mmCIF file of C-alpha atoms (C1' of nucleotides) in Angstrom:
data_model
loop_
_atom_site.group_PDB
_atom_site.id
_atom_site.type_symbol
_atom_site.label_atom_id
_atom_site.label_comp_id
_atom_site.label_asym_id
_atom_site.label_seq_id
_atom_site.Cartn_x
_atom_site.Cartn_y
_atom_site.Cartn_z
ATOM 1 C CA UNK Q 81 -55.131 147.039 -60.863
ATOM 2 C CA UNK Q 82 -53.346 150.330 -60.407
ATOM 3 C CA UNK Q 83 -51.229 151.047 -63.655
ATOM 4 C CA UNK Q 84 -49.718 154.145 -65.024
ATOM 5 C CA UNK Q 85 -52.899 156.405 -64.840
ATOM 6 C CA UNK Q 86 -53.778 155.320 -61.453
ATOM 7 C CA UNK Q 87 -50.471 155.755 -59.759
ATOM 8 C CA UNK Q 88 -49.900 159.059 -61.638
ATOM 9 C CA UNK Q 89 -53.468 160.046 -60.023
ATOM 10 C CA UNK Q 90 -52.133 159.082 -56.682
ATOM 11 C CA UNK Q 91 -48.836 160.852 -57.214
ATOM 12 C CA UNK Q 92 -50.790 164.251 -58.009
ATOM 13 C CA UNK Q 93 -52.710 163.979 -55.012
ATOM 14 C CA UNK Q 94 -49.748 163.234 -52.662
ATOM 15 C CA UNK Q 95 -47.213 165.798 -54.106
ATOM 16 C CA UNK Q 96 -48.745 168.891 -52.731
ATOM 17 C CA UNK Q 97 -49.531 167.336 -49.259
ATOM 18 C CA UNK Q 98 -46.404 165.562 -48.612
ATOM 19 C CA UNK Q 99 -43.751 167.738 -50.185
ATOM 20 C CA UNK Q 100 -41.663 169.357 -47.430
ATOM 21 C CA UNK Q 101 -43.030 167.386 -44.633
ATOM 22 C CA UNK Q 102 -40.681 165.624 -42.390
ATOM 23 C CA UNK Q 103 -41.567 161.849 -41.728
ATOM 24 C CA UNK Q 104 -41.735 161.566 -37.841
ATOM 25 C CA UNK Q 105 -42.427 157.611 -37.652
ATOM 26 C CA UNK Q 106 -42.502 154.928 -40.734
ATOM 27 C CA UNK Q 107 -43.617 151.702 -39.477
ATOM 28 C CA UNK Q 108 -44.718 148.334 -40.930
ATOM 29 C CA UNK Q 109 -47.948 147.257 -39.620
ATOM 30 C CA UNK Q 110 -49.642 143.555 -40.103
ATOM 31 C CA UNK Q 111 -47.017 142.583 -42.735
ATOM 32 C CA UNK Q 112 -44.674 139.822 -42.146
ATOM 33 C CA UNK Q 113 -40.847 140.928 -42.378
ATOM 34 C CA UNK Q 114 -39.475 140.077 -45.806
ATOM 35 C CA UNK Q 115 -38.125 141.943 -49.066
ATOM 36 C CA UNK Q 116 -41.597 143.952 -49.669
ATOM 37 C CA UNK Q 117 -41.204 146.063 -46.636
ATOM 38 C CA UNK Q 118 -37.660 146.835 -45.769
ATOM 39 C CA UNK Q 119 -35.828 149.546 -43.643
ATOM 40 C CA UNK Q 120 -38.743 151.734 -43.328
ATOM 41 C CA UNK Q 121 -37.639 152.940 -40.077
ATOM 42 C CA UNK Q 122 -34.700 154.543 -41.822
ATOM 43 C CA UNK Q 123 -37.012 157.345 -43.157
ATOM 44 C CA UNK Q 124 -37.701 158.654 -39.687
ATOM 45 C CA UNK Q 125 -36.313 162.157 -39.409
ATOM 46 C CA UNK Q 126 -35.956 162.731 -43.065
ATOM 47 C CA UNK Q 127 -37.873 165.473 -45.092
ATOM 48 C CA UNK Q 128 -39.955 164.495 -48.136
ATOM 49 C CA UNK Q 129 -38.312 166.358 -51.031
ATOM 50 C CA UNK Q 130 -40.937 165.357 -53.660
ATOM 51 C CA UNK Q 131 -43.378 162.844 -55.096
ATOM 52 C CA UNK Q 132 -42.279 161.311 -58.426
ATOM 53 C CA UNK Q 133 -43.194 158.405 -60.568
ATOM 54 C CA UNK Q 134 -41.607 155.838 -62.638
ATOM 55 C CA UNK Q 135 -44.087 153.457 -64.448
ATOM 56 C CA UNK Q 136 -46.224 152.073 -61.753
ATOM 57 C CA UNK Q 137 -43.524 152.981 -58.819
ATOM 58 C CA UNK Q 138 -43.916 156.052 -56.704
ATOM 59 C CA UNK Q 139 -40.515 157.157 -55.724
ATOM 60 C CA UNK Q 140 -40.215 159.553 -52.588
ATOM 61 C CA UNK Q 141 -36.881 161.302 -52.311
ATOM 62 C CA UNK Q 142 -35.872 162.047 -48.777
ATOM 63 C CA UNK Q 143 -33.328 164.744 -47.326
ATOM 64 C CA UNK Q 144 -31.057 162.062 -46.049
ATOM 65 C CA UNK Q 145 -30.091 160.600 -49.463
ATOM 66 C CA UNK Q 146 -32.624 157.857 -48.950
ATOM 67 C CA UNK Q 147 -35.813 157.180 -51.313
ATOM 68 C CA UNK Q 148 -38.899 155.700 -50.187
ATOM 69 C CA UNK Q 149 -40.256 153.323 -53.040
ATOM 70 C CA UNK Q 150 -43.765 152.266 -52.990
ATOM 71 C CA UNK Q 151 -45.605 149.929 -55.278
ATOM 72 C CA UNK Q 152 -49.420 149.539 -55.155
ATOM 73 C CA UNK Q 153 -49.690 146.215 -56.374
ATOM 74 C CA UNK Q 154 -52.933 144.848 -57.097
ATOM 75 C CA UNK Q 155 -54.898 146.269 -54.267
ATOM 76 C CA UNK Q 156 -52.744 148.910 -52.940
ATOM 77 C CA UNK Q 157 -54.296 152.096 -51.440
ATOM 78 C CA UNK Q 158 -53.017 155.263 -50.111
ATOM 79 C CA UNK Q 159 -55.224 157.228 -47.743
ATOM 80 C CA UNK Q 160 -55.064 159.820 -44.690
ATOM 81 C CA UNK Q 161 -57.751 157.771 -43.300
ATOM 82 C CA UNK Q 162 -56.718 154.507 -41.349
ATOM 83 C CA UNK Q 163 -58.164 151.271 -42.793
ATOM 84 C CA UNK Q 164 -60.052 148.785 -40.645
ATOM 85 C CA UNK Q 165 -58.216 146.025 -42.333
ATOM 86 C CA UNK Q 166 -55.082 145.040 -44.105
ATOM 87 C CA UNK Q 167 -52.786 147.942 -42.824
ATOM 88 C CA UNK Q 168 -49.400 147.592 -44.132
ATOM 89 C CA UNK Q 169 -47.464 150.668 -43.453
ATOM 90 C CA UNK Q 170 -48.016 153.852 -41.421
ATOM 91 C CA UNK Q 171 -46.478 157.126 -41.844
ATOM 92 C CA UNK Q 172 -46.545 159.932 -39.153
ATOM 93 C CA UNK Q 173 -45.760 163.185 -40.784
ATOM 94 C CA UNK Q 174 -44.863 166.857 -39.457
ATOM 95 C CA UNK Q 175 -47.231 169.504 -39.867
ATOM 96 C CA UNK Q 176 -51.124 170.095 -39.809
ATOM 97 C CA UNK Q 177 -53.523 167.263 -39.995
ATOM 98 C CA UNK Q 178 -53.922 165.296 -42.154
ATOM 99 C CA UNK Q 179 -50.678 163.987 -40.938
ATOM 100 C CA UNK Q 180 -50.972 160.292 -41.331
ATOM 101 C CA UNK Q 181 -50.340 158.411 -44.456
ATOM 102 C CA UNK Q 182 -51.785 154.824 -44.530
ATOM 103 C CA UNK Q 183 -50.789 152.231 -46.868
ATOM 104 C CA UNK Q 184 -53.470 149.508 -47.033
ATOM 105 C CA UNK Q 185 -53.113 146.435 -49.198
ATOM 106 C CA UNK Q 186 -55.435 143.627 -48.885
ATOM 107 C CA UNK Q 187 -53.739 141.034 -51.341
ATOM 108 C CA UNK Q 188 -50.069 141.912 -50.337
ATOM 109 C CA UNK Q 189 -48.936 142.207 -53.812
ATOM 110 C CA UNK Q 190 -47.528 145.851 -53.092
ATOM 111 C CA UNK Q 191 -44.359 146.882 -51.508
ATOM 112 C CA UNK Q 192 -42.834 149.700 -49.776
ATOM 113 C CA UNK Q 193 -39.219 150.048 -48.755
ATOM 114 C CA UNK Q 194 -36.529 152.582 -48.246
ATOM 115 C CA UNK Q 195 -33.418 152.458 -50.419
ATOM 116 C CA UNK Q 196 -30.262 154.767 -51.065
ATOM 117 C CA UNK Q 197 -31.589 157.060 -53.658
ATOM 118 C CA UNK Q 198 -31.572 155.279 -57.106
ATOM 119 C CA UNK Q 199 -30.178 152.066 -55.915
ATOM 120 C CA UNK Q 200 -32.767 149.732 -57.184
ATOM 121 C CA UNK Q 201 -30.936 146.353 -56.594
ATOM 122 C CA UNK Q 202 -34.025 145.020 -54.341
ATOM 123 C CA UNK Q 203 -36.546 145.999 -57.251
ATOM 124 C CA UNK Q 204 -35.183 144.373 -60.460
ATOM 125 C CA UNK Q 205 -38.273 145.613 -62.542
ATOM 126 C CA UNK Q 206 -37.542 149.063 -61.378
ATOM 127 C CA UNK Q 207 -33.732 148.920 -62.227
ATOM 128 C CA UNK Q 208 -34.570 147.587 -65.861
ATOM 129 C CA UNK Q 209 -37.389 149.898 -66.521
ATOM 130 C CA UNK Q 210 -38.181 151.226 -69.833
ATOM 131 C CA UNK Q 211 -38.648 154.709 -70.944
ATOM 132 C CA UNK Q 212 -41.715 156.666 -69.674
ATOM 133 C CA UNK Q 213 -44.372 156.657 -72.385
ATOM 134 C CA UNK Q 214 -44.585 160.583 -72.350
ATOM 135 C CA UNK Q 215 -40.667 160.949 -72.515
ATOM 136 C CA UNK Q 216 -39.554 162.557 -75.824
ATOM 137 C CA UNK Q 217 -36.823 159.892 -75.735
ATOM 138 C CA UNK Q 218 -39.606 157.460 -76.350
ATOM 139 C CA UNK Q 219 -39.971 157.937 -80.176
ATOM 140 C CA UNK Q 220 -41.512 155.768 -82.868
ATOM 141 C CA UNK Q 221 -38.057 154.607 -83.929
ATOM 142 C CA UNK Q 222 -36.944 153.570 -80.223
ATOM 143 C CA UNK Q 223 -40.243 151.654 -79.813
ATOM 144 C CA UNK Q 224 -40.006 149.909 -83.171
ATOM 145 C CA UNK Q 225 -36.471 148.849 -82.428
ATOM 146 C CA UNK Q 226 -37.280 147.436 -79.163
ATOM 147 C CA UNK Q 227 -40.359 145.280 -80.741
ATOM 148 C CA UNK Q 228 -37.888 144.314 -83.332
ATOM 149 C CA UNK Q 229 -35.556 142.551 -80.816
ATOM 150 C CA UNK Q 230 -38.231 140.246 -79.459
ATOM 151 C CA UNK Q 231 -39.462 137.157 -80.768
ATOM 152 C CA UNK Q 232 -42.378 136.736 -78.090
ATOM 153 C CA UNK Q 233 -45.839 137.901 -78.093
ATOM 154 C CA UNK Q 234 -46.390 141.410 -78.057
ATOM 155 C CA UNK Q 235 -48.636 141.620 -74.880
ATOM 156 C CA UNK Q 236 -46.255 139.981 -72.578
ATOM 157 C CA UNK Q 237 -43.395 142.024 -73.777
ATOM 158 C CA UNK Q 238 -45.367 145.176 -73.082
ATOM 159 C CA UNK Q 239 -46.327 143.997 -69.688
ATOM 160 C CA UNK Q 240 -42.900 143.352 -68.701
ATOM 161 C CA UNK Q 241 -41.976 146.810 -68.415
ATOM 162 C CA UNK Q 242 -38.744 146.588 -69.950
ATOM 163 C CA UNK Q 243 -39.846 148.274 -73.517
ATOM 164 C CA UNK Q 244 -41.931 151.077 -71.989
ATOM 165 C CA UNK Q 245 -43.100 151.822 -68.239
ATOM 166 C CA UNK Q 246 -46.370 151.885 -66.702
ATOM 167 C CA UNK Q 247 -48.674 149.682 -69.217
ATOM 168 C CA UNK Q 248 -50.720 146.847 -67.462
ATOM 169 C CA UNK Q 249 -53.276 144.355 -68.202
ATOM 170 C CA UNK Q 250 -55.993 146.717 -68.810
ATOM 171 C CA UNK Q 251 -54.339 149.758 -71.020
ATOM 172 C CA UNK Q 252 -52.437 146.902 -73.027
ATOM 173 C CA UNK Q 253 -55.673 145.297 -74.248
ATOM 174 C CA UNK Q 254 -57.021 148.644 -75.128
ATOM 175 C CA UNK Q 255 -53.928 150.050 -76.972
ATOM 176 C CA UNK Q 256 -53.839 146.803 -78.817
ATOM 177 C CA UNK Q 257 -57.481 147.018 -79.899
ATOM 178 C CA UNK Q 258 -56.988 150.624 -80.965
ATOM 179 C CA UNK Q 259 -54.439 149.560 -83.456
ATOM 180 C CA UNK Q 260 -55.789 146.067 -84.393
ATOM 181 C CA UNK Q 261 -52.719 144.163 -83.389
ATOM 182 C CA UNK Q 262 -53.532 140.720 -81.844
ATOM 183 C CA UNK Q 263 -51.877 140.364 -78.413
ATOM 184 C CA UNK Q 264 -50.336 137.132 -79.611
ATOM 185 C CA UNK Q 265 -48.587 138.630 -82.439
ATOM 186 C CA UNK Q 266 -44.669 138.093 -82.279
ATOM 187 C CA UNK Q 267 -43.194 141.463 -81.278
ATOM 188 C CA UNK Q 268 -40.868 141.541 -84.123
ATOM 189 C CA UNK Q 269 -43.768 141.060 -86.616
ATOM 190 C CA UNK Q 270 -45.088 144.301 -85.736
ATOM 191 C CA UNK Q 271 -44.489 146.665 -88.675
ATOM 192 C CA UNK Q 272 -42.829 150.089 -87.937
ATOM 193 C CA UNK Q 273 -45.950 151.724 -89.028
ATOM 194 C CA UNK Q 274 -47.978 149.782 -86.542
ATOM 195 C CA UNK Q 275 -45.304 150.322 -83.825
ATOM 196 C CA UNK Q 276 -45.965 153.930 -84.361
ATOM 197 C CA UNK Q 277 -49.592 153.949 -84.144
ATOM 198 C CA UNK Q 278 -49.354 151.582 -81.146
ATOM 199 C CA UNK Q 279 -46.936 154.026 -79.303
ATOM 200 C CA UNK Q 280 -49.441 157.350 -80.165
ATOM 201 C CA UNK Q 281 -52.429 155.412 -79.125
ATOM 202 C CA UNK Q 282 -50.810 153.912 -75.839
ATOM 203 C CA UNK Q 283 -49.776 157.522 -74.984
ATOM 204 C CA UNK Q 284 -53.436 158.888 -75.928
ATOM 205 C CA UNK Q 285 -55.244 156.195 -73.947
ATOM 206 C CA UNK Q 286 -53.023 156.772 -70.738
ATOM 207 C CA UNK Q 287 -53.487 160.583 -71.091
ATOM 208 C CA UNK Q 288 -57.365 160.102 -71.368
ATOM 209 C CA UNK Q 289 -57.096 157.530 -68.384
ATOM 210 C CA UNK Q 290 -55.388 160.110 -66.169
ATOM 211 C CA UNK Q 291 -58.000 162.765 -67.131
ATOM 212 C CA UNK Q 292 -60.364 160.580 -65.685
ATOM 213 C CA UNK Q 293 -58.425 159.742 -62.641
ATOM 214 C CA UNK Q 294 -57.921 156.141 -63.735
ATOM 215 C CA UNK Q 295 -59.964 152.952 -63.791
ATOM 216 C CA UNK Q 296 -61.710 151.345 -60.769
ATOM 217 C CA UNK Q 297 -63.240 148.100 -60.990
ATOM 218 C CA UNK Q 298 -63.236 147.176 -57.166
ATOM 219 C CA UNK Q 299 -60.215 148.035 -55.013
ATOM 220 C CA UNK Q 300 -58.436 151.111 -56.512
ATOM 221 C CA UNK Q 301 -59.173 154.475 -55.015
ATOM 222 C CA UNK Q 302 -57.483 157.782 -55.145
ATOM 223 C CA UNK Q 303 -56.016 159.335 -52.165
ATOM 224 C CA UNK Q 304 -59.238 161.320 -51.709
ATOM 225 C CA UNK Q 305 -61.173 157.970 -51.816
ATOM 226 C CA UNK Q 306 -62.673 158.586 -54.909
ATOM 227 C CA UNK Q 307 -63.084 155.980 -57.698
ATOM 228 C CA UNK Q 308 -61.632 156.288 -61.231
ATOM 229 C CA UNK Q 309 -64.057 157.107 -64.098
ATOM 230 C CA UNK Q 310 -62.235 155.354 -67.005
ATOM 231 C CA UNK Q 311 -63.896 152.037 -66.659
ATOM 232 C CA UNK Q 312 -66.891 153.399 -68.629
ATOM 233 C CA UNK Q 313 -64.696 154.336 -71.668
ATOM 234 C CA UNK Q 314 -62.929 150.897 -71.986
ATOM 235 C CA UNK Q 315 -63.537 149.289 -75.576
ATOM 236 C CA UNK Q 316 -62.567 145.801 -74.946
ATOM 237 C CA UNK Q 317 -61.253 145.247 -71.358
ATOM 238 C CA UNK Q 318 -63.969 143.408 -69.146
ATOM 239 C CA UNK Q 319 -66.271 143.675 -72.134
ATOM 240 C CA UNK Q 320 -66.361 140.054 -73.527
ATOM 241 C CA UNK Q 321 -69.385 139.041 -75.295
ATOM 242 C CA UNK Q 322 -70.451 142.272 -75.768
ATOM 243 C CA UNK Q 323 -70.285 144.068 -79.456
ATOM 244 C CA UNK Q 324 -66.943 145.616 -80.752
ATOM 245 C CA UNK Q 325 -67.355 149.304 -80.635
ATOM 246 C CA UNK Q 326 -65.887 149.335 -84.156
ATOM 247 C CA UNK Q 327 -67.487 146.468 -85.984
ATOM 248 C CA UNK Q 328 -70.026 144.861 -83.726
ATOM 249 C CA UNK Q 329 -68.251 141.399 -83.666
ATOM 250 C CA UNK Q 330 -68.587 140.046 -79.979
ATOM 251 C CA UNK Q 331 -65.491 140.777 -77.947
ATOM 252 C CA UNK Q 332 -63.672 137.371 -76.900
ATOM 253 C CA UNK Q 333 -61.620 136.760 -73.919
ATOM 254 C CA UNK Q 334 -58.639 134.329 -73.925
ATOM 255 C CA UNK Q 335 -55.463 133.851 -72.064
ATOM 256 C CA UNK Q 336 -52.149 135.262 -73.109
ATOM 257 C CA UNK Q 337 -49.056 134.779 -70.589
ATOM 258 C CA UNK Q 338 -51.482 133.753 -67.923
ATOM 259 C CA UNK Q 339 -53.240 137.037 -68.183
ATOM 260 C CA UNK Q 340 -57.123 137.529 -69.041
ATOM 261 C CA UNK Q 341 -56.880 139.268 -72.497
ATOM 262 C CA UNK Q 342 -59.710 140.730 -74.508
ATOM 263 C CA UNK Q 343 -59.729 141.199 -78.366
ATOM 264 C CA UNK Q 344 -62.109 141.675 -81.140
ATOM 265 C CA UNK Q 345 -61.448 138.599 -83.347
ATOM 266 C CA UNK Q 346 -62.387 140.818 -86.413
ATOM 267 C CA UNK Q 347 -60.315 143.884 -85.860
ATOM 268 C CA UNK Q 348 -57.373 141.970 -84.292
ATOM 269 C CA UNK Q 349 -56.779 138.936 -86.717
ATOM 270 C CA UNK Q 350 -54.962 136.114 -84.920
ATOM 271 C CA UNK Q 351 -51.462 135.749 -86.329
ATOM 272 C CA UNK Q 352 -50.981 132.743 -88.446
ATOM 273 C CA UNK Q 353 -49.020 130.191 -86.400
ATOM 274 C CA UNK Q 354 -45.884 129.724 -88.850
ATOM 275 C CA UNK Q 355 -44.625 126.344 -87.771
ATOM 276 C CA UNK Q 356 -41.401 124.880 -88.234
ATOM 277 C CA UNK Q 357 -40.970 122.886 -91.489
ATOM 278 C CA UNK Q 358 -38.899 120.224 -92.587
ATOM 279 C "C1'" DA L 436 -29.854 135.681 -72.237
ATOM 280 C "C1'" DG L 437 -34.616 135.359 -73.505
ATOM 281 C "C1'" DA L 438 -38.804 133.406 -72.873
ATOM 282 C "C1'" DT L 439 -42.043 130.504 -70.181
ATOM 283 C "C1'" DG L 440 -44.454 129.050 -66.281
ATOM 284 C "C1'" DA L 441 -45.270 129.000 -61.225
ATOM 285 C "C1'" DT L 442 -45.895 131.642 -57.054
ATOM 286 C "C1'" DC L 443 -47.585 134.819 -54.081
ATOM 287 C "C1'" DC L 444 -52.368 136.603 -51.590
ATOM 288 C "C1'" DT L 445 -57.383 137.209 -50.393
ATOM 289 C "C1'" DG L 446 -61.895 139.286 -51.584
ATOM 290 C "C1'" DT L 447 -65.605 138.279 -54.614
ATOM 291 C "C1'" DA L 448 -68.168 135.219 -57.587
ATOM 292 C "C1'" DT L 449 -69.906 131.246 -58.861
ATOM 293 C "C1'" DG L 450 -71.534 126.272 -58.104
ATOM 294 C "C1'" DC L 451 -73.549 122.472 -55.725
ATOM 295 C "C1'" DT Y 960 -77.595 128.764 -46.253
ATOM 296 C "C1'" DG Y 961 -73.248 127.150 -46.197
ATOM 297 C "C1'" DC Y 962 -69.127 125.329 -48.110
ATOM 298 C "C1'" DA Y 963 -65.841 124.327 -51.941
ATOM 299 C "C1'" DT Y 964 -63.777 125.996 -55.594
ATOM 300 C "C1'" DA Y 965 -62.366 129.384 -59.379
ATOM 301 C "C1'" DC Y 966 -60.640 133.660 -60.474
ATOM 302 C "C1'" DA Y 967 -58.531 138.316 -60.507
ATOM 303 C "C1'" DG Y 968 -53.217 139.970 -61.725
ATOM 304 C "C1'" DG Y 969 -47.902 142.781 -61.009
ATOM 305 C "C1'" DA Y 970 -43.687 141.482 -60.123
ATOM 306 C "C1'" DT Y 971 -40.277 138.040 -58.972
ATOM 307 C "C1'" DC Y 972 -38.045 133.833 -59.295
ATOM 308 C "C1'" DA Y 973 -37.009 129.166 -61.127
ATOM 309 C "C1'" DT Y 974 -36.133 126.900 -65.260
ATOM 310 C "C1'" DC Y 975 -34.901 125.544 -69.827
#
DNA sequence: AGATGATCCTGTATGC
DNA sequence: TGCATACAGGATCATC
């Protein structure tokens, strides 16, 4: 489940390899035609200017004014080695070996398409993406104001990518645990002080996870084929039934917004449901 | 317009 | 052992 730390790890490995090379061939393999893989062939002949990231999206600006947009989805893996199964995209590059980039994606939740640079109409989440967590413009005040505008539960709002970019199911659970906020708490009932702590905790967790090259449960691999080492440092995610690292109460698993969600019932008290009165 | 729920997709785990 | 079923979830779309 690649989230910001996993995608950033991949980006850092791709950047020195790909930058300056020319895409000789870009082709879709074993993937049905459709919006998830579009206009790839347009990348052929264009030089790669760099490898950037916004949230969980990889952005590869090209010399002809186009941009290659990649999303790993759930099971996407980028590698210089061809997979035996589930190959979706192959890029052939100029320059010395390794000169092929393969995009493998078993579950087909990922995407790879070429657009005019910055034109993200085909990618609504990217078009409406919130600030990068590490952007100085993402301040306590900005974050608290975004939360105050929404009455829905805090977790789905953070997963929406509109308030802040790059958080996914794992790191949202970890960050909410860290500050003792229940995932069902209405966003506008998170206090400004809690919002500040949540912002700083999210950044700290993401930075630590990047330092460990992300979290691998099953599919995620770095470009070099390595697993991420952060799974061993998770506090609540995938720890249901185990003692809370802070208070010892067994971690519980519930469903919030159709997502498996992990909480310490003591450190993260469930919000009172305020029912309509008459 | 914001919130909610269904949907996509297949490898892995579980149950009988 | 084999088969059926449940489960995992990021983004998108339909619906209210």
